[in-house]
Amino acid sequence: MTEQKLDRNNPKPLYQQFREILEESIDSGTWEPDDKIPSENQLSSTYGLSRMTVRSVLLDLVKEGKLYRVQGKGTFVAEQKIEAMSLYYVGIREQLEELGYEVATRTLECTVTESNSNVAKHLDIRPGTPVFMIKRLRSIKEGPVSIHISYIPTQYAGGLTPEILEQEQLCVLMSRNYGLQRKKMTETLESVAADSEEAELLQVEKGHPLLLLKDELHSDDDIPYEYTKVVFRGDKIKIRLNYE
């Protein structure tokens, strides 16, 4: 780590200055994933801070997934999260590929099912109305990163086979086959804990933090034609939301 000095004449708290120095070492690649960082004693001595302050900053960075601790061995740099944009702009598969990741998609389910009250509300149909449900798992070389569950009216399901859905994004197929273009999208993002099925598919422990992104897509005539839920591994992906 390139040693930076704390500016004790700066109105910014020393705690925040120290945190920014550590974050810069991580974000710039000075510290690489799995590198062991200096001990609390070393950092305290280097920056003239109390061990309590140093420990507090390190614990915050551990909670945020930027560092991790191994009992009896020290504190290490965590693998940094992939930053993705809202799916309003571009699908997650395309985003990952643009970042240089080789993406694999596996279709888990592809079937007609009765809509429950929640799905019916998002598609503006009566509960129990048949819908086409698609469930897919996306993975990169490092492992699975997201589960995608989409519901569309059955009239748009023609030609959607498990094989095709593994090769092409649903939005592209809907546009190509039926001329459906997104005019409006309602999107929500929340933190959830992995249930047993999600934990198994994403190769994490039950209760692991996940990000749940819900999208409701409307066509040019303002009729909803797709409702999708995407569950991301919270330790692998972060979502950047832009408002312009």
Steps between C-alpha positions, in 0.01 A plus 500: 500500500627844407512680831277806507493747783203605703440874488431599857411854391231371269146534641424153365516253794815290525279190504365590155842595362641167614207310352549676164870409499416132548225511237739661252751220558226247424333678206828590327624141511794587729353230720375207292237243597621267776795727589556522873491859623714641786392411852300732723817578695693585183222722364459669837871577516526611136211746517516604864149376571364307793452127452131552571469740205696267270293200606175690446595593143611144421177355639297737284690391191453135595123552536493663156681205344817687409713309753467166675655358814651158568524418867859478613637612164391860447296717265499454123371678191173353373422439135337821383138506391392527139325831443188469287251760383125487529355248253305789350809586296628158401462137611738354759638244254603771254646711781713212628620417149596863440708483819686202356326218685405178324135448598323165510121472526311189612123475461356347817130522412302604194129431537142626509372553854210671675575856610486570871362828633839672493585407141145582391525847655823577312364374165158656555314170460264295716662262755506149361545616140758278329841664448828377356768472768872492423762429767870526416835493679785722378859419584848627425831316535509580872159339557126577492404867544125532439163326471247647255127422521284657229125490440345594165151458349467166324439665161866605499640157578514364147842365410647554846683174565752431779780491242410834340463664842854390587639659185310830488367759743124502551469871413665436163267209425190699598607785274595276209197269516224742600635852451469572872709798607534634852324829533494502879648286776415496868797375701562426868817387676520348847723285718381148582640185659551183293242229551594132470450477123678827426789400725544171316486658153733788586736280705469700822374436850131538579447857623784638285433865397349536154374791289148465361421709193140504376410637155157562348522578127238691301462518122423804283129475585591498873392138549731290724645209307776368729560469873847387602671434832880477504686382809869594506772380735552803721871422541557489122279771352414859582243703308566857393188711451532816290242776498523758224 
